[in-house]
PDB file of C-alpha atoms in Angstrom:
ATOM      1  CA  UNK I 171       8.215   3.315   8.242  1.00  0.00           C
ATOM      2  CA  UNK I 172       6.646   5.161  11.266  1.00  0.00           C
ATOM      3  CA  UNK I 173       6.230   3.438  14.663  1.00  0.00           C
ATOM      4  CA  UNK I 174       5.121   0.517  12.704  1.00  0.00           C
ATOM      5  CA  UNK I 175       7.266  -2.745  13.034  1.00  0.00           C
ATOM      6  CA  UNK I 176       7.109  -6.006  10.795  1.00  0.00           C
ATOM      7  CA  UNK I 177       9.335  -9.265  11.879  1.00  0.00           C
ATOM      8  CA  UNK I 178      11.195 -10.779  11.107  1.00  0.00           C
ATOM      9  CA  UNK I 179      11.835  -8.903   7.367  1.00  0.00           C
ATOM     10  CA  UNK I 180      12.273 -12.414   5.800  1.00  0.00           C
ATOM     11  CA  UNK I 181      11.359 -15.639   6.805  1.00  0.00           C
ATOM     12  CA  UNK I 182      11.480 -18.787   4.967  1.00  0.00           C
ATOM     13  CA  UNK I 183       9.394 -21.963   5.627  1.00  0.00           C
ATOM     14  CA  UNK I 184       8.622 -25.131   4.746  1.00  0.00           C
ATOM     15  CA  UNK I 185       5.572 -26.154   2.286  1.00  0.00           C
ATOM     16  CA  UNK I 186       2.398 -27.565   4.913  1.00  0.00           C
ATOM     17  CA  UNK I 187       3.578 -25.280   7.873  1.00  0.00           C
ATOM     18  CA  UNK I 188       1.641 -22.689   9.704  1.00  0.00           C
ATOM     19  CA  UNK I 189       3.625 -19.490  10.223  1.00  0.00           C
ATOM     20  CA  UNK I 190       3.369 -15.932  11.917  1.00  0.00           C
ATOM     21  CA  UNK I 191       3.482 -12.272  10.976  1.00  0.00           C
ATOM     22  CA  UNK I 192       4.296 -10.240  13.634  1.00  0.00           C
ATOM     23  CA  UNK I 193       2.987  -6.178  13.208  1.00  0.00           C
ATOM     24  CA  UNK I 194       3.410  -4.138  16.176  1.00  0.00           C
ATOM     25  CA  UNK I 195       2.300   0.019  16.257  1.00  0.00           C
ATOM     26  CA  UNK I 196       2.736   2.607  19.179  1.00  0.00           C
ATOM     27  CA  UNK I 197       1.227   5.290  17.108  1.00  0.00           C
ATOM     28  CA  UNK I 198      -2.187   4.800  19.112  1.00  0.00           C
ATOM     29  CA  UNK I 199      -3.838   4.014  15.837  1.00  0.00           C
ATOM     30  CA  UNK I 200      -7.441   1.916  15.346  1.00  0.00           C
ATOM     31  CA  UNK I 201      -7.283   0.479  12.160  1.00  0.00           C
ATOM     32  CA  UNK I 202      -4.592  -1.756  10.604  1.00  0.00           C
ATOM     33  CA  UNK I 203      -4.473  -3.814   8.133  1.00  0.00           C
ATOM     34  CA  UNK I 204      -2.395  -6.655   6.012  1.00  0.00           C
ATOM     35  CA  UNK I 205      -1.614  -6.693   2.244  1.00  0.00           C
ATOM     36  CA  UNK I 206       0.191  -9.133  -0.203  1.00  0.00           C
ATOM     37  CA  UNK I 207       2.273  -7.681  -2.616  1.00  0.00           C
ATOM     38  CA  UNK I 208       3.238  -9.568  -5.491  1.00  0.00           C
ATOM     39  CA  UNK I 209       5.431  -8.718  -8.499  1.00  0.00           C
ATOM     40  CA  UNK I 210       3.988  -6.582 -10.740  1.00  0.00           C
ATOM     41  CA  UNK I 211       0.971  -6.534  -8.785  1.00  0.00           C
ATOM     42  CA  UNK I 212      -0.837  -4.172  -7.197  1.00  0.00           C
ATOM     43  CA  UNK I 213      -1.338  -4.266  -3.052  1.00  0.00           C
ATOM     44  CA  UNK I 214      -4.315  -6.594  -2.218  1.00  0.00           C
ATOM     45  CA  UNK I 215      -6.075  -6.359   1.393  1.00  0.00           C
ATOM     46  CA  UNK I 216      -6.134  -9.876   3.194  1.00  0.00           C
ATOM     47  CA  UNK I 217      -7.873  -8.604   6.120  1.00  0.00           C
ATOM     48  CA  UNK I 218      -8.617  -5.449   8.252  1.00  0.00           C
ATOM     49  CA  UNK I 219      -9.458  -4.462  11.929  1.00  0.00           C
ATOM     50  CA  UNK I 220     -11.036  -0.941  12.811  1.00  0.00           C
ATOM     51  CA  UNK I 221     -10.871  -2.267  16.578  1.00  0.00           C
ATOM     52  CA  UNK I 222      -9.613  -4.167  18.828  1.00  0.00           C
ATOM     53  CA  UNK I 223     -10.942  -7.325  19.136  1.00  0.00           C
ATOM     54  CA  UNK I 224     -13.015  -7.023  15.828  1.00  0.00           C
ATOM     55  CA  UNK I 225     -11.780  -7.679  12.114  1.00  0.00           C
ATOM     56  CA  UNK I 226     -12.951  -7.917   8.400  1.00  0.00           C
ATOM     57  CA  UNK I 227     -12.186 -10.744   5.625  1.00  0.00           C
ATOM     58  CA  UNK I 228     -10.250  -8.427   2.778  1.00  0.00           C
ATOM     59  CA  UNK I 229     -10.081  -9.572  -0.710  1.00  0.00           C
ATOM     60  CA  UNK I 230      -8.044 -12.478  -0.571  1.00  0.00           C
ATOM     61  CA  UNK I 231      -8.478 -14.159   3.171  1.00  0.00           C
ATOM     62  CA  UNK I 232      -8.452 -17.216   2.271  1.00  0.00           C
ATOM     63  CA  UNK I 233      -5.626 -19.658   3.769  1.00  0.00           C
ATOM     64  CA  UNK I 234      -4.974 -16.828   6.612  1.00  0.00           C
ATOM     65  CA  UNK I 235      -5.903 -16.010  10.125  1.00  0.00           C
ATOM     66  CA  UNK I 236      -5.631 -12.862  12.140  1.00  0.00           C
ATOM     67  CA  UNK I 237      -6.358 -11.783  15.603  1.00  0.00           C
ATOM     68  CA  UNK I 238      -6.847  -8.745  17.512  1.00  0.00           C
ATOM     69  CA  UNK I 239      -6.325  -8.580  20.901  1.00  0.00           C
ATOM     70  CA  UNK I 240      -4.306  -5.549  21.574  1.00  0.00           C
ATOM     71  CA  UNK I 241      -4.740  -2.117  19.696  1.00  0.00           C
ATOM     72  CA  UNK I 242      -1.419  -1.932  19.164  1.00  0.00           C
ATOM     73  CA  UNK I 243      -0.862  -5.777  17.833  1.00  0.00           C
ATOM     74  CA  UNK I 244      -2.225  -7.586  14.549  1.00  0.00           C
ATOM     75  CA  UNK I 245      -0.509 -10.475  13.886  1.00  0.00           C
ATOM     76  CA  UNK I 246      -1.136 -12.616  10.705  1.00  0.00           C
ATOM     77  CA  UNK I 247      -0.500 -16.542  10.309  1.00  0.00           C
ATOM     78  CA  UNK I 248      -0.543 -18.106   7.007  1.00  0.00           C
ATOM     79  CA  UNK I 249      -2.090 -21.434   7.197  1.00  0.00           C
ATOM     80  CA  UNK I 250      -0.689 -24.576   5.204  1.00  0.00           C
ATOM     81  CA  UNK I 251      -4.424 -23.610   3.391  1.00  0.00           C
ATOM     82  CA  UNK I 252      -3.155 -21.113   1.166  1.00  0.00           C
ATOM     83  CA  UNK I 253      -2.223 -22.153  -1.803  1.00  0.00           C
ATOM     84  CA  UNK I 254       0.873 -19.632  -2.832  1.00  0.00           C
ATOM     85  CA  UNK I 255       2.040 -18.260   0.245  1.00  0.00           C
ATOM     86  CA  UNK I 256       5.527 -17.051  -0.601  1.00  0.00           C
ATOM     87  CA  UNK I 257       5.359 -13.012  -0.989  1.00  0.00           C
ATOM     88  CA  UNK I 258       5.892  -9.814   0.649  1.00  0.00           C
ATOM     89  CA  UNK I 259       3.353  -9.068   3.136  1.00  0.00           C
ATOM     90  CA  UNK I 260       2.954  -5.226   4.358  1.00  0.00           C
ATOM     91  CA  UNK I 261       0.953  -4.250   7.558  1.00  0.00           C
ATOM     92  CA  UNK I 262      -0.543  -0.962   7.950  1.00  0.00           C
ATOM     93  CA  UNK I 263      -2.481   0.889  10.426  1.00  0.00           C
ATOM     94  CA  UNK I 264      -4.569   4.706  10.424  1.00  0.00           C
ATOM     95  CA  UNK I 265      -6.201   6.360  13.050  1.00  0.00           C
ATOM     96  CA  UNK I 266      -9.488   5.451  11.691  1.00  0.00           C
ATOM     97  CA  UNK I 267     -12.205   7.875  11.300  1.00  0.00           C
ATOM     98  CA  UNK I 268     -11.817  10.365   8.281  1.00  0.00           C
ATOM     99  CA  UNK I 269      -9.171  10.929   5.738  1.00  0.00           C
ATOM    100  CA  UNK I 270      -6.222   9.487   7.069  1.00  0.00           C
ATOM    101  CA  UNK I 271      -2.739   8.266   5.717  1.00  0.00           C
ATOM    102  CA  UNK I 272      -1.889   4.710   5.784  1.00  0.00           C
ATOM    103  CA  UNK I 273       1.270   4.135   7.720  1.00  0.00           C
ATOM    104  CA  UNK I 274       3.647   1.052   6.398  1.00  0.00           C
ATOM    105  CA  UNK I 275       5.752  -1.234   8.071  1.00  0.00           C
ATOM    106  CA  UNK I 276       8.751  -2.316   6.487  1.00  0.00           C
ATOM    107  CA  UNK I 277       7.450  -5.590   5.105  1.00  0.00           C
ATOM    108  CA  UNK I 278       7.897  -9.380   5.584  1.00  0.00           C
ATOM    109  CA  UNK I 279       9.320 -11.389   3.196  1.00  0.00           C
ATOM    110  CA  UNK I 280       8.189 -15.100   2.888  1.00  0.00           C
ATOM    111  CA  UNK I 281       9.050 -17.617   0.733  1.00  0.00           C
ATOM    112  CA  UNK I 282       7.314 -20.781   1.139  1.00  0.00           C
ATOM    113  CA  UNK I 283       9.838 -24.095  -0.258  1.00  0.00           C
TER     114      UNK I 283
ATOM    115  CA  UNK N1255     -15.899  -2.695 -11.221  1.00  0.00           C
ATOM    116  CA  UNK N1256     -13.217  -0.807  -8.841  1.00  0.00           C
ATOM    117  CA  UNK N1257     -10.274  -0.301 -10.375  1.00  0.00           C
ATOM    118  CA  UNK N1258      -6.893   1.794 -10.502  1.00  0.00           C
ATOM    119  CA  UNK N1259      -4.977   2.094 -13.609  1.00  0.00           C
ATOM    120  CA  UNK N1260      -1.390   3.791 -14.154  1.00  0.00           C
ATOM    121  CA  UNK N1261       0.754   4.685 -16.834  1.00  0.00           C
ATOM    122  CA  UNK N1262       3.344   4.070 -18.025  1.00  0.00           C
ATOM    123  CA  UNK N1263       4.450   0.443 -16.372  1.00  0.00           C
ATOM    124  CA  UNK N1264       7.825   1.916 -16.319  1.00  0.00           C
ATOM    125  CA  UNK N1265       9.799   4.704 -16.828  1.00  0.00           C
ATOM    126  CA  UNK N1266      13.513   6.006 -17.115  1.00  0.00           C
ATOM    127  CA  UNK N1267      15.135   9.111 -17.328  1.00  0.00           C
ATOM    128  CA  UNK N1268      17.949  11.356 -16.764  1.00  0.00           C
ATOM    129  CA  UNK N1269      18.764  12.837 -13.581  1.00  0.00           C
ATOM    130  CA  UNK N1270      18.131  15.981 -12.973  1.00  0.00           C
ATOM    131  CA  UNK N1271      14.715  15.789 -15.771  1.00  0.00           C
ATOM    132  CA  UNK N1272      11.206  16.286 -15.457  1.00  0.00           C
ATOM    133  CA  UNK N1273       8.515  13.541 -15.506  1.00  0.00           C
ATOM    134  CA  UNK N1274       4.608  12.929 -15.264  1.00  0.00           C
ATOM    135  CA  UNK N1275       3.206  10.065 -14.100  1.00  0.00           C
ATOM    136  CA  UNK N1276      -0.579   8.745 -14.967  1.00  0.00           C
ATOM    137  CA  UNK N1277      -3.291   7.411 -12.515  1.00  0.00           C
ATOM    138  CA  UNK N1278      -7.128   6.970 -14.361  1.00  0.00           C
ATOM    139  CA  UNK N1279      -9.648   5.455 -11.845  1.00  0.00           C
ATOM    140  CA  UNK N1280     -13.175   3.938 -11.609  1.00  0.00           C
ATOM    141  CA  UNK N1281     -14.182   3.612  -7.885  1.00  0.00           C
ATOM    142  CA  UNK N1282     -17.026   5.531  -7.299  1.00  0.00           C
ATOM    143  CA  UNK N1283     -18.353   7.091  -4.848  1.00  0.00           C
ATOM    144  CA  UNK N1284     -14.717   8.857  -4.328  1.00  0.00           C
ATOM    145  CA  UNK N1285     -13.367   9.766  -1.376  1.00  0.00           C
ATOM    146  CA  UNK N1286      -9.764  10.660  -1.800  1.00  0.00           C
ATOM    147  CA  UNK N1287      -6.752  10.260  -3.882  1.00  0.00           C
ATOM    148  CA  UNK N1288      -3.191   8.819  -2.904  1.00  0.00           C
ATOM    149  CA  UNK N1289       0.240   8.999  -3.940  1.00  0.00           C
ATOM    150  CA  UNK N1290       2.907   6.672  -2.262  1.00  0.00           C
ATOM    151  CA  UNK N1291       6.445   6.201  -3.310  1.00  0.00           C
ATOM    152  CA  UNK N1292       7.593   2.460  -2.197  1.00  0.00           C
ATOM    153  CA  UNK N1293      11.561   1.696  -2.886  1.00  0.00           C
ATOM    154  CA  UNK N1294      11.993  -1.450  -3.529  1.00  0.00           C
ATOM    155  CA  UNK N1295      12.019  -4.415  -0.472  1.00  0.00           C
ATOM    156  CA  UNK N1296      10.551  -1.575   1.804  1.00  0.00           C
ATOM    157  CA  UNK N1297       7.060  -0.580   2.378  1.00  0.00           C
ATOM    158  CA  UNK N1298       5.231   2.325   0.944  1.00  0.00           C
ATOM    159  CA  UNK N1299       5.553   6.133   1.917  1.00  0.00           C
ATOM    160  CA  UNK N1300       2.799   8.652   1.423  1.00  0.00           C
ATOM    161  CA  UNK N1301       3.519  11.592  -0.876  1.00  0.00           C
ATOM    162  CA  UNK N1302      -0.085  13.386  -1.134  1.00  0.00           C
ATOM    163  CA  UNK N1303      -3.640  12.514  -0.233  1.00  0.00           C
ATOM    164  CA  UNK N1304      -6.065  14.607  -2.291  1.00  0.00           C
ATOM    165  CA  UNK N1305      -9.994  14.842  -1.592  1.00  0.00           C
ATOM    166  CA  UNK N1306     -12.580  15.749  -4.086  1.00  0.00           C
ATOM    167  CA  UNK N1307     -12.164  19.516  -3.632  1.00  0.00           C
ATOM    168  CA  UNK N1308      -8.760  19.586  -4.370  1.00  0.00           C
ATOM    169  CA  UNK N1309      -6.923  19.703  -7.595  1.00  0.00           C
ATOM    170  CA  UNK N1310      -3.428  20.185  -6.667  1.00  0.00           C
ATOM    171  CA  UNK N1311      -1.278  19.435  -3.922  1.00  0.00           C
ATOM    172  CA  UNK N1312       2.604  19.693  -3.499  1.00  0.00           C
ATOM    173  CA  UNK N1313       5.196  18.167  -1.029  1.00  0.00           C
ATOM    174  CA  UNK N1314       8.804  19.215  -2.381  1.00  0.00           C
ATOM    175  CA  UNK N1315       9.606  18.068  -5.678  1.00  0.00           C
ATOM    176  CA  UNK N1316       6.330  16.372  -6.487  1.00  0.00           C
ATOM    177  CA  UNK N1317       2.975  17.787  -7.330  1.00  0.00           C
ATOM    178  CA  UNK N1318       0.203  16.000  -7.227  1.00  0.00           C
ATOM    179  CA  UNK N1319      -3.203  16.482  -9.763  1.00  0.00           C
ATOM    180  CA  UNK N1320      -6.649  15.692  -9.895  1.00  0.00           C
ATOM    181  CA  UNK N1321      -9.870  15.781 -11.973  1.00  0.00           C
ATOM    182  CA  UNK N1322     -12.313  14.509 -10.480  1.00  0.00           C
ATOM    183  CA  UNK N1323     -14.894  14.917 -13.140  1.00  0.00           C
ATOM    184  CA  UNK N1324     -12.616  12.668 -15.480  1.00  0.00           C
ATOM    185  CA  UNK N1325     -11.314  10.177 -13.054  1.00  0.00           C
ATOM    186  CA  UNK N1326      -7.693  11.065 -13.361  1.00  0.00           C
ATOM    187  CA  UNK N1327      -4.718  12.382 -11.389  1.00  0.00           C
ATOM    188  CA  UNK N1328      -0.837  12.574 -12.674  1.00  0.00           C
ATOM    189  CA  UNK N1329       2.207  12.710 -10.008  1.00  0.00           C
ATOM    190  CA  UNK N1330       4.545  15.225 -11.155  1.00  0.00           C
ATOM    191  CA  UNK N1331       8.289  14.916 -10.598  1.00  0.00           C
ATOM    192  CA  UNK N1332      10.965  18.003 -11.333  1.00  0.00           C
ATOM    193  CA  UNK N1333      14.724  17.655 -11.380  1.00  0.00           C
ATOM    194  CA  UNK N1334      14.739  14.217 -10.671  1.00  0.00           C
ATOM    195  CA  UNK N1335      17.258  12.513  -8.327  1.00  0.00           C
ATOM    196  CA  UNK N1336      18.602   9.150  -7.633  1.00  0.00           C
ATOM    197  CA  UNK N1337      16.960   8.614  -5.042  1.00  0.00           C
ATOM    198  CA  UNK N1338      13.764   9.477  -7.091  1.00  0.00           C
ATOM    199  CA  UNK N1339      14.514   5.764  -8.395  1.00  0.00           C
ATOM    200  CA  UNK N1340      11.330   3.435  -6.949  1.00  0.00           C
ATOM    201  CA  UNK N1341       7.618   2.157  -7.473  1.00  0.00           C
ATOM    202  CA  UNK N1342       5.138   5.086  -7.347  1.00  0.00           C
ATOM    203  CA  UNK N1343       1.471   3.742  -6.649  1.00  0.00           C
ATOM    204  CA  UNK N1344      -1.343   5.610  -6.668  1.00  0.00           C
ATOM    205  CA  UNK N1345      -4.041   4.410  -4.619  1.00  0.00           C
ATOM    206  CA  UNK N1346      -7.765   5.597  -4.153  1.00  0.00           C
ATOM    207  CA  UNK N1347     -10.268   5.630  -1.362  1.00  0.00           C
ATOM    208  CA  UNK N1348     -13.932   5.542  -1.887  1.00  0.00           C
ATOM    209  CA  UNK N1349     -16.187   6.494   0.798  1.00  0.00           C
ATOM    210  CA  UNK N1350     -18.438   3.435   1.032  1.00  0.00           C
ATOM    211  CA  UNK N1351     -16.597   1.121   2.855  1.00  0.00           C
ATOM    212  CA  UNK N1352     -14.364   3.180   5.826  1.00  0.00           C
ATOM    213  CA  UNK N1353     -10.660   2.384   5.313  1.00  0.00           C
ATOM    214  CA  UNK N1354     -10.996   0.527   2.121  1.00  0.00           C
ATOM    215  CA  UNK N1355      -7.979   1.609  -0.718  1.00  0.00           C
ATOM    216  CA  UNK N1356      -7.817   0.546  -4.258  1.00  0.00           C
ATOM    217  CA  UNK N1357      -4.162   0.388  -5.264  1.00  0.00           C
ATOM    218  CA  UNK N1358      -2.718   0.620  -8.723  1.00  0.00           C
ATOM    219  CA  UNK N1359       0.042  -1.621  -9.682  1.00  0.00           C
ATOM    220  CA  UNK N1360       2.547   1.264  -9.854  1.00  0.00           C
ATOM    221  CA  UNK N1361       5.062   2.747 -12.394  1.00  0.00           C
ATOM    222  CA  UNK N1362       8.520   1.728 -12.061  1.00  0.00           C
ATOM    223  CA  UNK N1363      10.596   5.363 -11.776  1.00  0.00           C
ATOM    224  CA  UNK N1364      14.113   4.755 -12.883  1.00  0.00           C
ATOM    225  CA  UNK N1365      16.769   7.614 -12.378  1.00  0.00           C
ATOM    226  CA  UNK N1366      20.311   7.511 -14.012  1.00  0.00           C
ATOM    227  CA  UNK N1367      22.908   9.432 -13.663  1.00  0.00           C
TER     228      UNK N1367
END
């Protein structure tokens, strides 16, 4: 998992409330990112930052909110907007320019009831 | 239309066997090539990262291919273990949009003894 950290690994929460994704790195990296990961599904990108205070709507950002005011910090909240919240959510961060490997973080589980 | 493709689904064999997993792939322009091996509640872990240039690539047990000119790369495994047992994704980056991965939806690697 690198010096990436998700918490807490699962979380469970009530239909119509907000909630919040923690993602911490300390490998110095620019660019991190959030995916969903469904079963059977591939990883889809809900939204991206190459820099502090600076971020990009991924594939699927609707019903979430990120912010990005520390390099090392991108936490995610999933708004009562989106419509099937409950899944495993994986941050990742790169150094940014060039051909770099995506670090993981172990994941976030959340299951919306 | 962007896409990553693998085969097979899933897949189970024999310790100590050989296997060959598929990815075929449609993003274009092409920047690099990805092979991550995620167990299963934990978040992925890169294997290889292949750019246009290259058509092999090792890291232990698994061996990594590419063609380019037809769009495909397989993920070679030898003497499987049982800790081979998890989701293999292969993921690919095009060079348009910086940071931007295209994940498959993985084959399912099952290892008995």
């Amino acid at each position: 998992d690198g010096g990436i950290t998700q918490s807490p690994k699962y979380l469970f929460r009530k239909e119509g409330q907000n909630v919040t994704l923690s993602c911490e790195q300390n490998l110095n990296h620019d660019a991190m990112y959030w995916y969903r990961q469904d079963p059977g599904q591939g990883l889809r990108l809900i939204y991206y930052s190459q820099i502090v205070n600076d971020f990009q709507k991924g594939d699927i950002a609707e019903g979430y909110s990120v912010s990005r005011e520390k390099k090392e910090s991108f936490p995610l909240t999933v708004t009562s907007a989106q419509k099937n919240p409950t899944a495993f959510y994986l941050c990742a961060s790169e150094p940014g320019q060039g051909i770099n490997e995506q670090y993981f973080g172990p994941g976030t589980r959340l299951t919306v009831t | 239309k962007n896409q990553v493709e693998q085969s097979p689904q899933s897949l189970i064999i024999l310790e100590g066997k050989n296997c060959t997993l598929q990815c075929n792939y449609t993003v274009s322009p092409f920047s690099n090539l990805r092979w991550y091996k995620q167990d299963t509640g934990r978040g992925p872990v890169s294997l290889t990262i292949m750019t246009f240039s290259e058509n092999t690539k090792s890291n232990g047990r698994y061996t990594a291919t590419l063609d380019a000119d037809t769009k495909q790369s397989s993920l070679h495994i030898t003497a499987s273990q049982l800790s081979d047992s998890a989701s293999y994704i292969c993921v690919v980056s095009g060079s348009s949009t910086l940071g931007r991965l295209y994940f498959g939806r993985g084959t399912q690697l099952t290892v008995w003894p």
